Amino acid sequence: MDQIITAVIAIVGVPLVLLGYIIFGEQIIERLPDSLQGWIRPYFWALPAIGFAGIFMVYPLIRTVILSFRNNADTRWVAWDNYVYFFTFPDTLTSLRNSLLWLVFYTFFSVFLGLVIAILLDRVRYESLAKIAIFLPVPISAVAASIIWKFMFDYQAPGSPQTGTLNALVGAFGQQPVPWLVNSATNNPALIFVGIWSITGFCMVIISASLKAISTEVLEAARIDGANEFQIVQLIVTPLLWPTITVVGTTMIVNALKIFDIPYVMTSGAYDTDVIATQMFRQLATSHNARAAAVGVVLFLAIVPLLVVNIRRFQQQEEQR
Amino acid sequence: MSEVFARVASRAIAAGLGAVMLVACGGGTSGGGGGSSTDVTVWSAWGGQELKAFQNVLKPFEEKEGIKVHLTTVRDANQLAINVDAGTSLPDIAPGPSVDKVKDWIDKGVMKPIETALGDKFNDYIANTYPALTTASGDNLYIAVVGGKHYELMVKTQVKGLIWYNKKVFTAAPPKTFDDLLAIQPPAGAKLFCAGFESGDASGWPASDQIDNIIMRQSGEKVYTDWINGKQKWTSPEIKLGYQTFLKEVSSANVYGGPNTALSTNFGRAGKPLFASTPGCLFLEQATFITNFFKEDYPNLVAGTDFDFFAHPSLNSQYDGNVNGFYDNFAMYNDTPAARKLMQYMATSDAQQIWVNAGGTLGAIKSLNYTDPIFKRAAEVAGTAKNLLVTAGDFMPSDMQHAFWKSLLNVTKNPASLDSELARLDQVQAAAYKTS
Amino acid sequence: MSVTTTTRETTGARATVSILERFGYRLQRLPLHLVIAIFVAIWIVPTLGLIINSFRSVSDMSNAGWWTVLFPPHGFSLASYQQVLETENVATSIVNSVLITLPATVIQLAIATMGAYAFAWMKFPGKDLFFIVIVGLMIVPIQMTLIPVLQIFKVTGLAGTFIAVWLAHSGYGLPFEVFLLRNYLGGLPREIFESAEVDGAGHAVRFLRIAVPMTIPAIASLTIFVFLGVWNDLLVSLTFLGSSPNRPFTVVITQLVTSLGGGWQFLTAAAVLQMSLPLAVFIFLQRYFVRGITSGSVKG
């Protein structure tokens, strides 16, 4: 009960506090000389946001990098030991390999399918309904999606009735059931597929919005000139959508590297399905903080190029403002 | 305008500050302070049936003593360790830690001696409990005996490595040796064994039980204990032989549905084919708690009439006295009057009898009543064991245990990978047993 | 005369041709519809399967697939829901999820709006640098920050409390929200603010009476996003509340999975319960949802 009260207080209290902060603070600031005002005010307003970001992201980031060079109990420096561990142990290397697989296939297929579905749906009258169907997995949690697909991939002994939808279909074609999540050839693709399934709707919605912005005159002109549909998609639509595709693509790449929930819930990383984030969590859960930090740093380094791309793109847009 | 603002502002500030203070004070504290004689906080990892049984055990205690027990289910065994490291508040009573932490926590005074908790009831406890659980010459970190003092209270026991069978299907005499077991011809359509290794993040643990029972009977307790302590290499001939023997149990010829089924089936459902109208297998190797799972799938089964067990067959007659068991224990982390009373209660046969009556477990006390013929016999097995050896993985560093489980899953899937898996385990062993 | 006859003849001919055309057109379109139907099936059937399974008993589920429900006996049962809700910790965790999500959402949006206003409408030295850092932070994986933040919580005694995750979620969500809102706020017409300033309104008034009301659409969409993000979160809660009695529903579900004694069958009801809130939000607030996504990622 008192927890509910605490929550209500937080919901009501925090905006009130901020309100007070603004109003009261502005009262004070307005009494200051003009030159000082212009200097203090912005920092005053931005302080909570900068403060939070600083405490929860900037400081920990730096601290994690430092920690990766120390031992787990944080009592002495061990230089590259944790990184050596990362690159020599088969488990951590497997997680690196798997993250790369996610990077390539998750990104490519979610964007590609998003594009294809957006284009296809554009041509039918029941577009909105179909869009809802495809988008449905997006708001649900990865935990729920993992459970949904765990049942789809279910495996029973050959000869017993199959309870998993996929193996039932396989059986309908006269084949033996496949242990999707156990077989090395199928388990990573299966997990990546669940990821793609969950996020394609997101890509589709964004791409569709841009698609609709393409002027019909351009397309009509091309059709009159004799181009067939495939050519139109390839030579006109895709290039015009390219900026949107890159934005969506970079978002997907970042997602792919951060993937945690799906492998964690569906296989707990067993049978070589571990990814960097689950590997890191395992190290953390067994109190190997420094090793977990090293794994985190490797993950971060993989993301840095995207950081640079994003920042550069942002700066370009700023110039256009 | 500015006056209006000032008024609004000051009211807002007051409200805001008040809110902040309430939030700061009200957030996150739970009931029960130190030195309490009316409340006690307990953590356990149990869920489902086991949890219900524990709640039934606690009820008479709460009624009689008037003490409120705050029970939290904490599955992750590392959480307690995290709290100990951080110096944050600990539950009054919770299971003891993994063996690598026992000495450290005892030295730091984190765990309080059972002698203190039980007071004058301590001697009774020692007299009544299975000796394998409480006697040690010198320090024994498995049962948390250090410097002559005990730090863990044993409340429940399980015996593992029992071979379960459907009485209506298997009517011959139990095989004496492992080779005899392998030589049995199952009826048409059935295989020798059923197995189920899936268990979420802990997948592979049933397999580790199977191999534990092999190694302890094949190579003896010295090898077994050295292996747990990281002194026996995984690539050594004894351990390799253990793996090879294990592989016979899960080969596609011997296990129901082949290795893939063993890997994909949840351990609780592994016994289903035993009782199917066309039996899928003859035997399931599991601990005493599996009987509850049998009854979940087939509620009409009667212990002793429909199903029974025989003890794990011999691999080397020299080591027949080694039995695999595990025990649930509690340690006291805060010495409060209420906590002491609860510990004393859990050491009584009244409390443990309730556990036993719920089914699916043995108590730690020797003299309990078992109406279930199965458990009566299992109690005899526990009582006559020369060495009640723990489950190896539970007492290895968690890195090692996890790698161990994974290796079993991998070799079941791909027996040809045995040598590379064992080499990998040696690599993990070298890193995991280092104290850093 | 001859003109009239030819016209009628050509109308008749054209009419026949156009029926054929339309049929042929429809036939041509069949593959399109088929492909779309397959996609829609792939995206709907799995969820449907789970929902159907959640209304069956455990023994039915482990013996036959969900599609057998279509044929008698249908085997409808609420047993799974009963079981899950009776399971220790589940009901509490659902409440916890609500208690975590609402405050976390409110806190971060309030702070973000303030900060975004500053970045959008005030000039100050270092503003660009700060903002670039924020843009960069949007990409940083949360995993990088878990350990030190965990230590901060331990030191301040907040470990395992609701406050910890409120603050953590806010910290992690702020970069993206500040970025988005700054773009939106920056797009508001300058004249409105300038004329208000001329009228003697200070920044507080301009913010509260002009900026915020005009930003409501963006804030509304963002709220939905943030809300669902926190409701669905696993990693942050797992790390900071893993064993605390305050842990939310998502964490409890995964722990049901990994417990010794679990079976996946018990999770169907839990999963359906967990996803019913996001699905309800989506169905009723679709417009804001979609607008939120598209405005965030498509520039201009």
PDB file of N, CA and C in Angstrom, chain B residues 121-178:
ATOM      1  N   LYS B 121      18.917 -26.944  21.967  1.00  0.00           N
ATOM      2  CA  LYS B 121      18.309 -27.975  21.122  1.00  0.00           C
ATOM      3  C   LYS B 121      19.331 -28.524  20.128  1.00  0.00           C
ATOM      4  N   PHE B 122      20.538 -27.970  20.159  1.00  0.00           N
ATOM      5  CA  PHE B 122      21.517 -28.328  19.148  1.00  0.00           C
ATOM      6  C   PHE B 122      21.888 -29.800  19.212  1.00  0.00           C
ATOM      7  N   ASN B 123      22.087 -30.297  20.400  1.00  0.00           N
ATOM      8  CA  ASN B 123      22.540 -31.685  20.498  1.00  0.00           C
ATOM      9  C   ASN B 123      21.500 -32.655  19.957  1.00  0.00           C
ATOM     10  N   ASP B 124      20.224 -32.315  20.196  1.00  0.00           N
ATOM     11  CA  ASP B 124      19.169 -33.169  19.643  1.00  0.00           C
ATOM     12  C   ASP B 124      19.257 -33.182  18.122  1.00  0.00           C
ATOM     13  N   TYR B 125      19.464 -31.989  17.579  1.00  0.00           N
ATOM     14  CA  TYR B 125      19.538 -31.859  16.118  1.00  0.00           C
ATOM     15  C   TYR B 125      20.624 -32.783  15.567  1.00  0.00           C
ATOM     16  N   ILE B 126      21.797 -32.734  16.186  1.00  0.00           N
ATOM     17  CA  ILE B 126      22.897 -33.561  15.693  1.00  0.00           C
ATOM     18  C   ILE B 126      22.560 -35.032  15.813  1.00  0.00           C
ATOM     19  N   ALA B 127      21.922 -35.383  16.912  1.00  0.00           N
ATOM     20  CA  ALA B 127      21.615 -36.799  17.117  1.00  0.00           C
ATOM     21  C   ALA B 127      20.586 -37.305  16.123  1.00  0.00           C
ATOM     22  N   ASN B 128      19.638 -36.451  15.746  1.00  0.00           N
ATOM     23  CA  ASN B 128      18.520 -36.928  14.932  1.00  0.00           C
ATOM     24  C   ASN B 128      18.753 -36.881  13.441  1.00  0.00           C
ATOM     25  N   THR B 129      19.729 -36.130  13.006  1.00  0.00           N
ATOM     26  CA  THR B 129      19.868 -35.912  11.571  1.00  0.00           C
ATOM     27  C   THR B 129      20.825 -36.932  10.967  1.00  0.00           C
ATOM     28  N   TYR B 130      20.628 -37.178   9.691  1.00  0.00           N
ATOM     29  CA  TYR B 130      21.509 -38.117   8.998  1.00  0.00           C
ATOM     30  C   TYR B 130      22.968 -37.708   9.205  1.00  0.00           C
ATOM     31  N   PRO B 131      23.767 -38.653   9.657  1.00  0.00           N
ATOM     32  CA  PRO B 131      25.152 -38.298   9.976  1.00  0.00           C
ATOM     33  C   PRO B 131      25.900 -37.695   8.804  1.00  0.00           C
ATOM     34  N   ALA B 132      25.603 -38.179   7.621  1.00  0.00           N
ATOM     35  CA  ALA B 132      26.344 -37.655   6.472  1.00  0.00           C
ATOM     36  C   ALA B 132      26.151 -36.155   6.324  1.00  0.00           C
ATOM     37  N   LEU B 133      25.076 -35.631   6.911  1.00  0.00           N
ATOM     38  CA  LEU B 133      24.798 -34.210   6.736  1.00  0.00           C
ATOM     39  C   LEU B 133      25.423 -33.341   7.824  1.00  0.00           C
ATOM     40  N   THR B 134      25.848 -33.949   8.908  1.00  0.00           N
ATOM     41  CA  THR B 134      26.298 -33.099  10.014  1.00  0.00           C
ATOM     42  C   THR B 134      27.669 -33.456  10.576  1.00  0.00           C
ATOM     43  N   THR B 135      28.189 -34.616  10.201  1.00  0.00           N
ATOM     44  CA  THR B 135      29.493 -34.952  10.775  1.00  0.00           C
ATOM     45  C   THR B 135      30.595 -34.666   9.804  1.00  0.00           C
ATOM     46  N   ALA B 136      31.643 -34.086  10.347  1.00  0.00           N
ATOM     47  CA  ALA B 136      32.809 -33.821   9.524  1.00  0.00           C
ATOM     48  C   ALA B 136      34.041 -33.939  10.391  1.00  0.00           C
ATOM     49  N   SER B 137      35.088 -34.526   9.807  1.00  0.00           N
ATOM     50  CA  SER B 137      36.355 -34.509  10.535  1.00  0.00           C
ATOM     51  C   SER B 137      37.091 -33.301  10.007  1.00  0.00           C
ATOM     52  N   GLY B 138      37.248 -32.312  10.856  1.00  0.00           N
ATOM     53  CA  GLY B 138      37.865 -31.087  10.348  1.00  0.00           C
ATOM     54  C   GLY B 138      36.825 -30.241   9.645  1.00  0.00           C
ATOM     55  N   ASP B 139      37.266 -29.309   8.829  1.00  0.00           N
ATOM     56  CA  ASP B 139      36.345 -28.423   8.131  1.00  0.00           C
ATOM     57  C   ASP B 139      35.716 -29.124   6.931  1.00  0.00           C
ATOM     58  N   ASN B 140      34.445 -28.926   6.758  1.00  0.00           N
ATOM     59  CA  ASN B 140      33.779 -29.432   5.561  1.00  0.00           C
ATOM     60  C   ASN B 140      32.888 -28.323   5.031  1.00  0.00           C
ATOM     61  N   LEU B 141      33.316 -27.738   3.943  1.00  0.00           N
ATOM     62  CA  LEU B 141      32.586 -26.579   3.446  1.00  0.00           C
ATOM     63  C   LEU B 141      31.259 -26.963   2.807  1.00  0.00           C
ATOM     64  N   TYR B 142      31.111 -28.230   2.433  1.00  0.00           N
ATOM     65  CA  TYR B 142      29.852 -28.625   1.809  1.00  0.00           C
ATOM     66  C   TYR B 142      28.712 -28.547   2.790  1.00  0.00           C
ATOM     67  N   ILE B 143      28.983 -28.962   4.011  1.00  0.00           N
ATOM     68  CA  ILE B 143      27.913 -28.878   4.999  1.00  0.00           C
ATOM     69  C   ILE B 143      28.196 -27.742   5.980  1.00  0.00           C
ATOM     70  N   ALA B 144      29.070 -26.839   5.580  1.00  0.00           N
ATOM     71  CA  ALA B 144      29.354 -25.612   6.346  1.00  0.00           C
ATOM     72  C   ALA B 144      29.731 -25.914   7.788  1.00  0.00           C
ATOM     73  N   VAL B 145      30.707 -26.791   7.933  1.00  0.00           N
ATOM     74  CA  VAL B 145      31.269 -27.040   9.259  1.00  0.00           C
ATOM     75  C   VAL B 145      32.672 -26.442   9.248  1.00  0.00           C
ATOM     76  N   VAL B 146      32.869 -25.415  10.066  1.00  0.00           N
ATOM     77  CA  VAL B 146      34.175 -24.744  10.085  1.00  0.00           C
ATOM     78  C   VAL B 146      34.569 -24.520  11.527  1.00  0.00           C
ATOM     79  N   GLY B 147      35.794 -24.874  11.848  1.00  0.00           N
ATOM     80  CA  GLY B 147      36.292 -24.653  13.199  1.00  0.00           C
ATOM     81  C   GLY B 147      35.428 -25.339  14.241  1.00  0.00           C
ATOM     82  N   GLY B 148      34.881 -26.506  13.871  1.00  0.00           N
ATOM     83  CA  GLY B 148      34.092 -27.259  14.837  1.00  0.00           C
ATOM     84  C   GLY B 148      32.668 -26.763  14.981  1.00  0.00           C
ATOM     85  N   LYS B 149      32.314 -25.667  14.323  1.00  0.00           N
ATOM     86  CA  LYS B 149      30.948 -25.150  14.448  1.00  0.00           C
ATOM     87  C   LYS B 149      30.173 -25.357  13.136  1.00  0.00           C
ATOM     88  N   HIS B 150      28.871 -25.513  13.262  1.00  0.00           N
ATOM     89  CA  HIS B 150      28.003 -25.702  12.099  1.00  0.00           C
ATOM     90  C   HIS B 150      27.353 -24.383  11.715  1.00  0.00           C
ATOM     91  N   TYR B 151      27.228 -24.157  10.419  1.00  0.00           N
ATOM     92  CA  TYR B 151      26.634 -22.891  10.002  1.00  0.00           C
ATOM     93  C   TYR B 151      25.420 -23.067   9.101  1.00  0.00           C
ATOM     94  N   GLU B 152      25.055 -24.291   8.834  1.00  0.00           N
ATOM     95  CA  GLU B 152      23.859 -24.503   8.017  1.00  0.00           C
ATOM     96  C   GLU B 152      22.959 -25.522   8.690  1.00  0.00           C
ATOM     97  N   LEU B 153      21.672 -25.220   8.675  1.00  0.00           N
ATOM     98  CA  LEU B 153      20.690 -26.130   9.245  1.00  0.00           C
ATOM     99  C   LEU B 153      20.093 -26.965   8.116  1.00  0.00           C
ATOM    100  N   MET B 154      20.181 -28.279   8.235  1.00  0.00           N
ATOM    101  CA  MET B 154      19.656 -29.140   7.170  1.00  0.00           C
ATOM    102  C   MET B 154      18.186 -29.407   7.402  1.00  0.00           C
ATOM    103  N   VAL B 155      17.374 -29.191   6.400  1.00  0.00           N
ATOM    104  CA  VAL B 155      15.936 -29.388   6.611  1.00  0.00           C
ATOM    105  C   VAL B 155      15.319 -30.450   5.704  1.00  0.00           C
ATOM    106  N   LYS B 156      15.824 -30.566   4.496  1.00  0.00           N
ATOM    107  CA  LYS B 156      15.236 -31.548   3.591  1.00  0.00           C
ATOM    108  C   LYS B 156      16.350 -32.280   2.884  1.00  0.00           C
ATOM    109  N   THR B 157      16.056 -33.496   2.484  1.00  0.00           N
ATOM    110  CA  THR B 157      17.064 -34.233   1.706  1.00  0.00           C
ATOM    111  C   THR B 157      16.419 -34.845   0.484  1.00  0.00           C
ATOM    112  N   GLN B 158      17.182 -34.971  -0.536  1.00  0.00           N
ATOM    113  CA  GLN B 158      16.744 -35.731  -1.691  1.00  0.00           C
ATOM    114  C   GLN B 158      17.814 -36.766  -1.986  1.00  0.00           C
ATOM    115  N   VAL B 159      17.370 -37.866  -2.495  1.00  0.00           N
ATOM    116  CA  VAL B 159      18.337 -38.833  -2.983  1.00  0.00           C
ATOM    117  C   VAL B 159      18.246 -38.823  -4.489  1.00  0.00           C
ATOM    118  N   LYS B 160      19.390 -38.830  -5.121  1.00  0.00           N
ATOM    119  CA  LYS B 160      19.396 -38.767  -6.580  1.00  0.00           C
ATOM    120  C   LYS B 160      19.958 -40.041  -7.157  1.00  0.00           C
ATOM    121  N   GLY B 161      19.826 -40.128  -8.461  1.00  0.00           N
ATOM    122  CA  GLY B 161      20.408 -41.272  -9.155  1.00  0.00           C
ATOM    123  C   GLY B 161      19.581 -42.525  -8.977  1.00  0.00           C
ATOM    124  N   LEU B 162      18.294 -42.361  -8.679  1.00  0.00           N
ATOM    125  CA  LEU B 162      17.420 -43.524  -8.572  1.00  0.00           C
ATOM    126  C   LEU B 162      16.868 -43.837  -9.952  1.00  0.00           C
ATOM    127  N   ILE B 163      16.710 -45.101 -10.219  1.00  0.00           N
ATOM    128  CA  ILE B 163      16.182 -45.488 -11.525  1.00  0.00           C
ATOM    129  C   ILE B 163      14.705 -45.815 -11.353  1.00  0.00           C
ATOM    130  N   TRP B 164      13.863 -44.990 -11.970  1.00  0.00           N
ATOM    131  CA  TRP B 164      12.414 -45.156 -11.831  1.00  0.00           C
ATOM    132  C   TRP B 164      11.868 -46.008 -12.968  1.00  0.00           C
ATOM    133  N   TYR B 165      10.849 -46.785 -12.685  1.00  0.00           N
ATOM    134  CA  TYR B 165      10.256 -47.609 -13.739  1.00  0.00           C
ATOM    135  C   TYR B 165       8.771 -47.819 -13.487  1.00  0.00           C
ATOM    136  N   ASN B 166       8.081 -48.179 -14.555  1.00  0.00           N
ATOM    137  CA  ASN B 166       6.659 -48.481 -14.483  1.00  0.00           C
ATOM    138  C   ASN B 166       6.514 -49.945 -14.069  1.00  0.00           C
ATOM    139  N   LYS B 167       5.943 -50.182 -12.897  1.00  0.00           N
ATOM    140  CA  LYS B 167       5.895 -51.550 -12.375  1.00  0.00           C
ATOM    141  C   LYS B 167       5.135 -52.504 -13.270  1.00  0.00           C
ATOM    142  N   LYS B 168       4.182 -51.943 -14.024  1.00  0.00           N
ATOM    143  CA  LYS B 168       3.391 -52.856 -14.844  1.00  0.00           C
ATOM    144  C   LYS B 168       4.133 -53.230 -16.125  1.00  0.00           C
ATOM    145  N   VAL B 169       5.189 -52.477 -16.441  1.00  0.00           N
ATOM    146  CA  VAL B 169       5.908 -52.762 -17.680  1.00  0.00           C
ATOM    147  C   VAL B 169       7.210 -53.524 -17.413  1.00  0.00           C
ATOM    148  N   PHE B 170       7.930 -53.090 -16.405  1.00  0.00           N
ATOM    149  CA  PHE B 170       9.189 -53.762 -16.094  1.00  0.00           C
ATOM    150  C   PHE B 170       8.966 -54.638 -14.867  1.00  0.00           C
ATOM    151  N   THR B 171       8.969 -55.952 -15.078  1.00  0.00           N
ATOM    152  CA  THR B 171       8.619 -56.834 -13.965  1.00  0.00           C
ATOM    153  C   THR B 171       9.786 -57.693 -13.513  1.00  0.00           C
ATOM    154  N   ALA B 172      10.914 -57.550 -14.177  1.00  0.00           N
ATOM    155  CA  ALA B 172      12.055 -58.384 -13.792  1.00  0.00           C
ATOM    156  C   ALA B 172      12.712 -57.849 -12.528  1.00  0.00           C
ATOM    157  N   ALA B 173      13.708 -58.550 -12.059  1.00  0.00           N
ATOM    158  CA  ALA B 173      14.439 -58.097 -10.870  1.00  0.00           C
ATOM    159  C   ALA B 173      15.375 -56.959 -11.264  1.00  0.00           C
ATOM    160  N   PRO B 174      15.581 -56.022 -10.347  1.00  0.00           N
ATOM    161  CA  PRO B 174      16.466 -54.899 -10.685  1.00  0.00           C
ATOM    162  C   PRO B 174      17.871 -55.389 -11.013  1.00  0.00           C
ATOM    163  N   PRO B 175      18.486 -54.817 -12.046  1.00  0.00           N
ATOM    164  CA  PRO B 175      19.842 -55.243 -12.430  1.00  0.00           C
ATOM    165  C   PRO B 175      20.843 -54.846 -11.357  1.00  0.00           C
ATOM    166  N   LYS B 176      21.855 -55.681 -11.189  1.00  0.00           N
ATOM    167  CA  LYS B 176      22.834 -55.399 -10.134  1.00  0.00           C
ATOM    168  C   LYS B 176      23.914 -54.461 -10.626  1.00  0.00           C
ATOM    169  N   THR B 177      24.376 -54.690 -11.843  1.00  0.00           N
ATOM    170  CA  THR B 177      25.445 -53.844 -12.358  1.00  0.00           C
ATOM    171  C   THR B 177      24.966 -53.035 -13.537  1.00  0.00           C
ATOM    172  N   PHE B 178      25.741 -52.026 -13.853  1.00  0.00           N
ATOM    173  CA  PHE B 178      25.387 -51.133 -14.935  1.00  0.00           C
ATOM    174  C   PHE B 178      25.368 -51.884 -16.263  1.00  0.00           C
TER     175      PHE B 178
END
